[in-house]
Coordinates of C-alpha atoms in Angstrom, one line a residue:
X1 CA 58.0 126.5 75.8
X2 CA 57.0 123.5 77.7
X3 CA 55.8 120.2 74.9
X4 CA 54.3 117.1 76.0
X5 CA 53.9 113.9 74.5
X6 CA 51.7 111.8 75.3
X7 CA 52.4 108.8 74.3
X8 CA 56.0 109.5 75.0
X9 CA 57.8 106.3 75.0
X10 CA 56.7 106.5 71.2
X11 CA 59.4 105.2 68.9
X12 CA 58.9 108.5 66.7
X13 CA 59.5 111.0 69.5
X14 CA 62.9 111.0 69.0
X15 CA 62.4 112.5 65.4
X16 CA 60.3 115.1 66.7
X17 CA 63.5 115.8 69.0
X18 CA 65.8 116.3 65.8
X19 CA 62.9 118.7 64.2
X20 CA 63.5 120.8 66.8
X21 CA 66.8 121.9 66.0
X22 CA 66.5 122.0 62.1
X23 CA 67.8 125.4 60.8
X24 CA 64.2 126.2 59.4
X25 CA 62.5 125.1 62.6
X26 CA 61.6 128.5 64.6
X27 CA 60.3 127.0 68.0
X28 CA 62.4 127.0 71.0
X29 CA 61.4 124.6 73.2
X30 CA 62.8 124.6 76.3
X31 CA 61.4 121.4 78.0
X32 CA 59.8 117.9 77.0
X33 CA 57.9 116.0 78.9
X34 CA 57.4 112.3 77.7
X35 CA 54.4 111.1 79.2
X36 CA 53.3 107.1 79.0
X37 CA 52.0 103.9 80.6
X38 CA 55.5 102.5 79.5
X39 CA 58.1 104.5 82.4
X40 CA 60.6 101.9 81.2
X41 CA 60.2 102.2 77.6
X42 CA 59.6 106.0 78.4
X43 CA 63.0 106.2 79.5
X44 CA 64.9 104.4 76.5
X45 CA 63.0 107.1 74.6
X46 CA 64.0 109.7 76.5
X47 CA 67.7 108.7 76.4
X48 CA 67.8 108.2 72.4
X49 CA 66.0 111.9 72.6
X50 CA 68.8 113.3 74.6
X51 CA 71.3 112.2 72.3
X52 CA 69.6 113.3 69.6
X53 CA 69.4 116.8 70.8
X54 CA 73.6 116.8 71.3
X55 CA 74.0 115.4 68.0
X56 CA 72.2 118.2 66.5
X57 CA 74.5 120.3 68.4
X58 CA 71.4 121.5 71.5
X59 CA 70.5 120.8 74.9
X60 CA 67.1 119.6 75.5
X61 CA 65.7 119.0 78.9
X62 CA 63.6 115.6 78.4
X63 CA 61.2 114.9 81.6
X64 CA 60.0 111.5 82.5
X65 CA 56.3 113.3 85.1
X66 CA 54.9 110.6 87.0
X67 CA 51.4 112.0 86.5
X68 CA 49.0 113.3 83.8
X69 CA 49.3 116.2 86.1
X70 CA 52.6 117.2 86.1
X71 CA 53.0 116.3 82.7
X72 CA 50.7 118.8 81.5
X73 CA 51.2 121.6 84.4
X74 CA 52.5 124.7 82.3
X75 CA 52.9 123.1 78.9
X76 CA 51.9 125.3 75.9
X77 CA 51.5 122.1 73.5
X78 CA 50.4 118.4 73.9
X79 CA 51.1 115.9 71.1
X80 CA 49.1 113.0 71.5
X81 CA 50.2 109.6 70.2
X82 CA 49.0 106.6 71.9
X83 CA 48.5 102.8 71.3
X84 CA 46.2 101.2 73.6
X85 CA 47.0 97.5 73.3
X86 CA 50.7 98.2 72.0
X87 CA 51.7 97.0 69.0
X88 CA 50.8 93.3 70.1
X89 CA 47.3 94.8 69.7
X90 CA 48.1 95.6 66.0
X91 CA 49.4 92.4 65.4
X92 CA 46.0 90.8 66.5
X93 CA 44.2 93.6 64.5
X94 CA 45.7 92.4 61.4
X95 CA 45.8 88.5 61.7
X96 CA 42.2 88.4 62.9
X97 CA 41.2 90.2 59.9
X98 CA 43.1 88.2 57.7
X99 CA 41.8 84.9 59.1
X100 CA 38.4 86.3 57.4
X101 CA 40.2 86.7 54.0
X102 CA 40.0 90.4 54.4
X103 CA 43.3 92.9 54.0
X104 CA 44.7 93.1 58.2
X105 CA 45.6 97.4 58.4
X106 CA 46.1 98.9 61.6
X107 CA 43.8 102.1 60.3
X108 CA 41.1 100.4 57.2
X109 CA 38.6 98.1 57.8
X110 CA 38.6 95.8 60.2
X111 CA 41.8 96.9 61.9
X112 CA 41.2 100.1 62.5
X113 CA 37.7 99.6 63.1
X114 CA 38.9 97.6 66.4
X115 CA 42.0 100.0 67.2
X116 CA 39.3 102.9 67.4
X117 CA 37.0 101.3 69.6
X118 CA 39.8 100.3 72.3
X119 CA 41.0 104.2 71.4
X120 CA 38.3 106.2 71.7
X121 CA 37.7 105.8 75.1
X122 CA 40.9 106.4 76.5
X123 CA 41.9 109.4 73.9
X124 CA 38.3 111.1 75.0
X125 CA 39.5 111.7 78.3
X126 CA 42.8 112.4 77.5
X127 CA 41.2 115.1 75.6
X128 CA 38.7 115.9 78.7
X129 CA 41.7 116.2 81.2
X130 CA 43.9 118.4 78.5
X131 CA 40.8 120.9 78.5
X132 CA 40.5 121.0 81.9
X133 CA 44.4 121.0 83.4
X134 CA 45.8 122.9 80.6
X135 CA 42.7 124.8 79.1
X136 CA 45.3 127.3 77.3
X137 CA 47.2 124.5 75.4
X138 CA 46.7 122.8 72.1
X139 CA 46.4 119.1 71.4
X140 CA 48.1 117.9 68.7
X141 CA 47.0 114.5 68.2
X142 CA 48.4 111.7 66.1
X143 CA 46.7 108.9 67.3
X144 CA 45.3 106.6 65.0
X145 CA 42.8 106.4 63.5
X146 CA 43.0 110.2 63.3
X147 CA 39.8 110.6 61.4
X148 CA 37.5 108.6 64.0
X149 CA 39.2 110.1 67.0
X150 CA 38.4 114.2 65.5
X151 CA 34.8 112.5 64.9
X152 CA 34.8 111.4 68.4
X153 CA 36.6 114.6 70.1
X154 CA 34.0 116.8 67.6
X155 CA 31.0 114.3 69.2
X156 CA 32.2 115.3 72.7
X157 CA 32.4 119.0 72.3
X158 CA 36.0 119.1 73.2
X159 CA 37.4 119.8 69.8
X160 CA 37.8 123.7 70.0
X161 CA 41.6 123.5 70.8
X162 CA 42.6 119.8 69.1
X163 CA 43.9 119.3 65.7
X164 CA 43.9 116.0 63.9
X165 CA 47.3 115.3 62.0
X166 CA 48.5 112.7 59.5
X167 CA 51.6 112.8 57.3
X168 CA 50.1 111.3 54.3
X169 CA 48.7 113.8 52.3
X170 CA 51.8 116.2 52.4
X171 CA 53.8 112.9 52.0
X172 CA 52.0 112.2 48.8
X173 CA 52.1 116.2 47.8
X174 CA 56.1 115.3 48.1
X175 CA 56.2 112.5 45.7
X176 CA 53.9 114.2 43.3
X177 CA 56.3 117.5 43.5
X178 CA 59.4 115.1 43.1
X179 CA 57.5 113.8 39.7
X180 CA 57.1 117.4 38.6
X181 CA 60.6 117.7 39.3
X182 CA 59.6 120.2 41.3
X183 CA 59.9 121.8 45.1
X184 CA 56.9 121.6 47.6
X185 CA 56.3 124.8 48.2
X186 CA 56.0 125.4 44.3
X187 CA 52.7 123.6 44.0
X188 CA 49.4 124.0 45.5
X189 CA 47.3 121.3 46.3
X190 CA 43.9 120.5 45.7
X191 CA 43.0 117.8 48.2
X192 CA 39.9 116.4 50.1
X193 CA 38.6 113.7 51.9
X194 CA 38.7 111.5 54.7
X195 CA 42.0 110.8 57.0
X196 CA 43.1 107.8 55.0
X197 CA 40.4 108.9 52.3
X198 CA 42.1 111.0 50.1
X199 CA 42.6 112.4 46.8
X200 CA 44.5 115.1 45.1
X201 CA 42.2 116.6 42.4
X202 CA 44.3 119.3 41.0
X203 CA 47.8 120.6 41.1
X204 CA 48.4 123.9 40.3
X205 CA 52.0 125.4 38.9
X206 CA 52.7 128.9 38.2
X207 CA 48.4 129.4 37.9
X208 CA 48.4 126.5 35.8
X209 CA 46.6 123.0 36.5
X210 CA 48.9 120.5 35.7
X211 CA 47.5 117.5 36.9
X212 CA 45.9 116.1 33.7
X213 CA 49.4 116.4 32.0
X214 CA 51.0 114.7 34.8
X215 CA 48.5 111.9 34.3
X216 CA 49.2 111.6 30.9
X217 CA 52.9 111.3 31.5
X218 CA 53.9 107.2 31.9
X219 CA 57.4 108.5 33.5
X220 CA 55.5 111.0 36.1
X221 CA 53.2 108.9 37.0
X222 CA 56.2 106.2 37.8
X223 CA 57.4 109.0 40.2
X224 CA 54.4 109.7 41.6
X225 CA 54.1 106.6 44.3
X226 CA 57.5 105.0 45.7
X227 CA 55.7 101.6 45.3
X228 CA 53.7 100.4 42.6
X229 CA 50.2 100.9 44.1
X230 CA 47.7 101.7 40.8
X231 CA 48.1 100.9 37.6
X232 CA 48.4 103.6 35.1
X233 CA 45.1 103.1 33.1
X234 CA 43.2 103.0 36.6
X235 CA 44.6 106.3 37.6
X236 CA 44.1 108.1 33.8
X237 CA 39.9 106.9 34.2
X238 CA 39.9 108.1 38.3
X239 CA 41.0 111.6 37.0
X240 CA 42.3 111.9 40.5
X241 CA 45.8 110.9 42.6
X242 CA 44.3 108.8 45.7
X243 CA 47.0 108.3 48.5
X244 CA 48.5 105.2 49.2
X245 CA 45.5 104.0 51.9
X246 CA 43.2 103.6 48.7
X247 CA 45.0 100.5 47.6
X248 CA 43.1 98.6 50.5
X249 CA 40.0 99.9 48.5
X250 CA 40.5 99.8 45.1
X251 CA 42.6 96.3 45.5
X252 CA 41.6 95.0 48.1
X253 CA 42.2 91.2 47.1
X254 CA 45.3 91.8 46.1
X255 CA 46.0 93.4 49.4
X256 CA 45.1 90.4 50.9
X257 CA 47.2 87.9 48.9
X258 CA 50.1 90.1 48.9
X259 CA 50.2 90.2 52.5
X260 CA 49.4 86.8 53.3
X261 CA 51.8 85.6 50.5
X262 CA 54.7 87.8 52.7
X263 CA 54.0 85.7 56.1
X264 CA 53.9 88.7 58.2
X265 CA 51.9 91.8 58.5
X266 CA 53.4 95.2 58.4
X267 CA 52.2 94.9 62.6
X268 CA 54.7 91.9 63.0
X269 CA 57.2 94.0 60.9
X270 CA 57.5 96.7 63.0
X271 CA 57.8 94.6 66.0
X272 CA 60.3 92.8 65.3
X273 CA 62.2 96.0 64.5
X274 CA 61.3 97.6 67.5
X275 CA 62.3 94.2 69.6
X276 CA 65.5 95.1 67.5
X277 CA 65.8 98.5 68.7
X278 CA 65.6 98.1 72.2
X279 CA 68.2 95.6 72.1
X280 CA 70.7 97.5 70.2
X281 CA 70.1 100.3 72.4
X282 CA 70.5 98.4 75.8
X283 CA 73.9 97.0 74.0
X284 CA 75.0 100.6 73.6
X285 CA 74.8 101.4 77.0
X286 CA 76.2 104.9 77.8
X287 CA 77.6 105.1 74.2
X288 CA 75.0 107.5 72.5
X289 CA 77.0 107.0 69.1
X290 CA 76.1 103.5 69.2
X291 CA 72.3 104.6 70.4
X292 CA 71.5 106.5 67.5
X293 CA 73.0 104.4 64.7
X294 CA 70.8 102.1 66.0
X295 CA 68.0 104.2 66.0
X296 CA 68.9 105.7 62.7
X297 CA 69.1 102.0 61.2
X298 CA 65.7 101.5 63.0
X299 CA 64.2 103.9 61.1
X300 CA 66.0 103.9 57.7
X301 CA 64.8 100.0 57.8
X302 CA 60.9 101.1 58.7
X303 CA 60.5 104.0 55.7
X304 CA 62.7 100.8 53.4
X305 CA 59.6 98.8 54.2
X306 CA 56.6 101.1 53.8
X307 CA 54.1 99.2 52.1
X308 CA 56.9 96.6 51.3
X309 CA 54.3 93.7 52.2
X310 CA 51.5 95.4 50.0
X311 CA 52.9 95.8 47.0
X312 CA 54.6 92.7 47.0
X313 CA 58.5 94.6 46.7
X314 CA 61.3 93.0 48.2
X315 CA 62.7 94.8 50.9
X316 CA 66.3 95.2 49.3
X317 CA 69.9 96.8 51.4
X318 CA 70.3 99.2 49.1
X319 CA 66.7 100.7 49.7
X320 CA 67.8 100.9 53.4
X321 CA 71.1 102.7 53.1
X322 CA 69.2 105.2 50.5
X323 CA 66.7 105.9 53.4
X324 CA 69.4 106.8 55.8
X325 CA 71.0 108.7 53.6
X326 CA 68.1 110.8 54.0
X327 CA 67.2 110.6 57.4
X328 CA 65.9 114.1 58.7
X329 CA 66.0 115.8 55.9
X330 CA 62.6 115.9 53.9
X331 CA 59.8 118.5 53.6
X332 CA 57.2 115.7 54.8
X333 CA 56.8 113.4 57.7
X334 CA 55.9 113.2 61.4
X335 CA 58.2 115.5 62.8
X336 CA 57.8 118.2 60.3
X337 CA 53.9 118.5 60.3
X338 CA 54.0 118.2 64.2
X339 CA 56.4 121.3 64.1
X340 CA 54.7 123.3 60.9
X341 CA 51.2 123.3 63.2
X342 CA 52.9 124.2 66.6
X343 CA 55.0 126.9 64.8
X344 CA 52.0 128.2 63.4
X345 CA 49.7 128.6 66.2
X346 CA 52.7 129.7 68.5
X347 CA 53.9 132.2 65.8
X348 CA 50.4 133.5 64.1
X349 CA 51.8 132.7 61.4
X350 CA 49.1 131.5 58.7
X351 CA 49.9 128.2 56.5
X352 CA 47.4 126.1 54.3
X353 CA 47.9 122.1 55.0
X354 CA 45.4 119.6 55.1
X355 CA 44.2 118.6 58.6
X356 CA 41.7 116.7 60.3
X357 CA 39.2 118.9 61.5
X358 CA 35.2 119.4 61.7
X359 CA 33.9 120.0 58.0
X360 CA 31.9 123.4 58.6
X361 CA 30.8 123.6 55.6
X362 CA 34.0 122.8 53.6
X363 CA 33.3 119.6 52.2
X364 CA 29.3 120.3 50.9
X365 CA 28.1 116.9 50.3
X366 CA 28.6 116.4 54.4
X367 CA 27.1 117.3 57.9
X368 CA 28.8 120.5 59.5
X369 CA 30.0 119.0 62.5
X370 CA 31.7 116.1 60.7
X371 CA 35.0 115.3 60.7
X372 CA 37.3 115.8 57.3
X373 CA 40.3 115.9 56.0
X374 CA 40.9 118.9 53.7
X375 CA 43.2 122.1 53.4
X376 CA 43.1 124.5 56.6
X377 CA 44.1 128.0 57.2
X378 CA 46.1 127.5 60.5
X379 CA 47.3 130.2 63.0
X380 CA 46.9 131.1 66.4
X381 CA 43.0 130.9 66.5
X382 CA 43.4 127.3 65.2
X383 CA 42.7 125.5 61.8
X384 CA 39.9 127.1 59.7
X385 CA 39.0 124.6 56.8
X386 CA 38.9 125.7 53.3
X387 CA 36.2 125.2 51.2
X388 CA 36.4 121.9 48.8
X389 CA 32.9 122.0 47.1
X390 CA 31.6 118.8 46.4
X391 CA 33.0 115.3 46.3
X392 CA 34.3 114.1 42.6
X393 CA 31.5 111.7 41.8
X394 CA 34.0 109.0 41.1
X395 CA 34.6 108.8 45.1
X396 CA 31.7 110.5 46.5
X397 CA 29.7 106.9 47.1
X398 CA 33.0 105.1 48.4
X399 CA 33.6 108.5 51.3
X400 CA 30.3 108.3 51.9
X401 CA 29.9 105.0 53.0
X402 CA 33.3 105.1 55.3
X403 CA 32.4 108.5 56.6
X404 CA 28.8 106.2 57.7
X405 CA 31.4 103.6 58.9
X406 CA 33.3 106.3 61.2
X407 CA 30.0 108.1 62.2
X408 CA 28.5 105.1 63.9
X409 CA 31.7 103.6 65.3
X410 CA 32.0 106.4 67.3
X411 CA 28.6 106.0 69.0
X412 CA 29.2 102.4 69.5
X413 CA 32.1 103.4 71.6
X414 CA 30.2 106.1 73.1
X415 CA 27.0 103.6 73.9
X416 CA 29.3 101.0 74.7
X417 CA 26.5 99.1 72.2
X418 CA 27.9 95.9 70.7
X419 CA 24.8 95.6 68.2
X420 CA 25.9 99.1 67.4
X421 CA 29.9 97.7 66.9
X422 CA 28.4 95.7 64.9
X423 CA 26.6 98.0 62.5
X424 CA 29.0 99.9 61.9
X425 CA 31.7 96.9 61.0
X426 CA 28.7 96.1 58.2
X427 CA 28.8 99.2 56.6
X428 CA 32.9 99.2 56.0
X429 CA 33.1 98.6 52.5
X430 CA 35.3 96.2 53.2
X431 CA 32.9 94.0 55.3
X432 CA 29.3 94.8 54.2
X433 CA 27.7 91.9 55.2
X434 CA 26.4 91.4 59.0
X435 CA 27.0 88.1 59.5
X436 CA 31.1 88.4 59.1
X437 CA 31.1 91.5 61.0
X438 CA 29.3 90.1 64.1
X439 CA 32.2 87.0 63.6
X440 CA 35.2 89.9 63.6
X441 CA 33.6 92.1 66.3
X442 CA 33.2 88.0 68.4
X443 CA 37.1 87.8 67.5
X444 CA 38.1 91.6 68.6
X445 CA 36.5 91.5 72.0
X446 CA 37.9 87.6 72.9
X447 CA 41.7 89.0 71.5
X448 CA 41.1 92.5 73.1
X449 CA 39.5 91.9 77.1
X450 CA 39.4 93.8 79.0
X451 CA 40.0 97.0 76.2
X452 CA 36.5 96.0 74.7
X453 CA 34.6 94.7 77.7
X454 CA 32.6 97.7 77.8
X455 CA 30.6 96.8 74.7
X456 CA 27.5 94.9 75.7

């Protein structure tokens, strides 16, 4: 099998590389092609990738095509994980929204809002070219904000053979299974929402719902998020287990302080650990011991820090060297969702995991041709969403107004209509009111020319 990335000079692509050759992994890849922009970056990539597949005791032919073309000529899968504007374009994202006292998140509110609209046009015919170079493969796409972008593939009518993925709700299935002192695949889930919209509203154990009891548990609920996100009394009234993203809704202010109280955003974070990176790995040279300890300290140091800045914890040693401890081994994550929906499709093999897909029906309080995030049936005629019912009414109003956020977001990009841009900022619940979203939408096309010129 032939797997392309695009996107490929991606610092997670290397991870994807080790999935490959996990015992419980059953897909033999044969060749990857790392597609990007970036050739130079591409190829630091491809190098830590190459000695990741000899460490895990495998040879891996990693390409570096010159060409959308010949990247995609006779691949099977495509993974899609771009970053128009690079991760200087998250920086921006984040201190332009901060500057108007609101929380600065590469995928909520303002941040995201601007990400999509420099995304969407460039992902769209990523996703045209896919269909029509490689009409028998799948896209696999990671690139955020994965909701908006299914909204936008569903909107163009090239959403047949693309899948929306995000690691956050079987991530958060983890740590609620890890609470139960329980495995994974002992639980089922009941999830729905939006991507970065979510809630778990049941958890069932040997036929039993045991979500109430987990609620009423101080020491589960302790377990249940790594950082101190909710308190326990807000959680206990919800009824529900949101994923971590809610904390830019329900706390938003102290969001805010937190992260302007740290002197950084998690952008600049992650920047100055990739700078890091690079550096360590052009020091290593030809050594590939030295190339992946640095890569391993790269990423022990980035899951250390997850929502370090948010919740105000201090990012501590110890944390780190507990992280690469575990490095490639959990049930969640990038890597292991990537691989679970390719094995599946390749394989026919059904499995139930939430994805980002149009609602059909699932979700009844929404349009059909919508785009959700809820549990799918998933095999080689693609993912199938579950039915949900209808929205808890404790969230309904709050996913209703962001879903209203994502729809028209996508037809400002579509329009290339500033007024729309615009509207659509205003009815983020994070914004609301017109005036400041005409000041950020002002501030997003002066930091992001020429990637926004096209709104007029």
């Amino acid at each position: 099998m032939k797997l392309t990335i695009i996107g490929g000079a991606g610092v997670r692509v290397p991870l994807l590389t080790n999935g490959l050759f996990r015992r419980d992994t059953a897909i033999a890849v044969e060749e990857l092609s790392l597609f990007d922009t970036n050739r130079e970056r591409a190829e630091i990539i491809a190098r830590i990738s190459e000695a990741m597949a000899r460490r895990a005791g495998g040879e891996l032919r990693v390409s570096l095509p010159r060409s959308l073309e010949e990247a995609l000529e006779g691949c099977s899968f495509v993974v899609s994980s771009i970053r128009v504007g690079g991760i200087g374009g998250r920086v921006q994202d984040e201190r332009i929204a901060l500057r108007h006292g609101l929380p600065g998140q590469e995928t909520v509110g303002p941040g995201g809002f601007a990400l999509a609209l420099r995304t969407i046009p460039v992902l769209v015919d990523y996703g045209r070219r896919v269909a029509e170079l490689a009409p028998r493969a799948w896209m696999i796409n990671f690139t955020n904000p994965v909701g908006i972008m299914a909204e936008a593939f569903i909107r163009q009518g090239i959403s047949d053979r693309c899948i929306g993925v995000c690691d956050t709700p079987r991530e958060q299935f983890l740590h609620v299974a890890e609470a139960l002192g329980i495995g994974l695949e002992s639980a089922s889930f009941d999830y729905l929402g939006l991507n970065h919209l979510g809630w778990i509203r049941g958890v069932v154990v040997d036929g039993r719902d045991v979500l109430r009891d987990l609620l009423a548990s101080d020491e589960a609920l302790d377990r249940t998020y790594p950082v101190p996100l909710f308190s326990k009394s807000f959680l206990r009234a919800l009824g529900l287990l949101p994923t971590e993203y809610l904390f830019y809704y329900y706390r938003t202010r102290e969001a805010f302080r937190r992260t302007v109280a740290s002197g950084d955003t998690r952008g600049g974070l992650i920047r100055k650990l990739g700078n890091e990176l690079l550096r360590n790995v052009a020091e290593a040279g030809r050594d590939e011991r030295r190339v992946l300890e640095a890569y391993d300290l790269y990423l022990a140091t980035r899951n250390a820090s997850y929502m370090a800045i948010e919740s105000g914890e201090a990012l501590s040693e110890g944390r780190v060297d507990e992280e690469r401890a575990g490095l490639y081994q959990g049930a969640a994550g990038y890597e292991r969702i990537a691989l679970d929906v390719i094995g599946a499709v390749h394989h026919n093999q059904t499995r139930v995991m939430p994805l980002d897909v149009a609602n059909q029906g699932s979700i009844a309080d929404l349009d059909f041709g919508t785009a959700v995030e809820v549990p799918c049936a998933i095999d080689s005629n693609g993912a199938r969403p579950l039915a949900a019912g209808r929205l808890p009414e404790a969230v309904r109003d709050l996913l209703l107004r962001v879903k209203d956020f994502e729809r028209i977001t996508v037809r400002a990009a579509f329009q290339g209509s500033r007024s729309l841009a615009v509207k659509a900022l205003a009815a983020n619940p994070l914004v609301e009111r017109h005036e400041l979203a005409q000041q950020l939408v002002a501030d997003y096309q002066r930091a992001h020319a020429p990637f926004l010129d096209y709104l007029s």
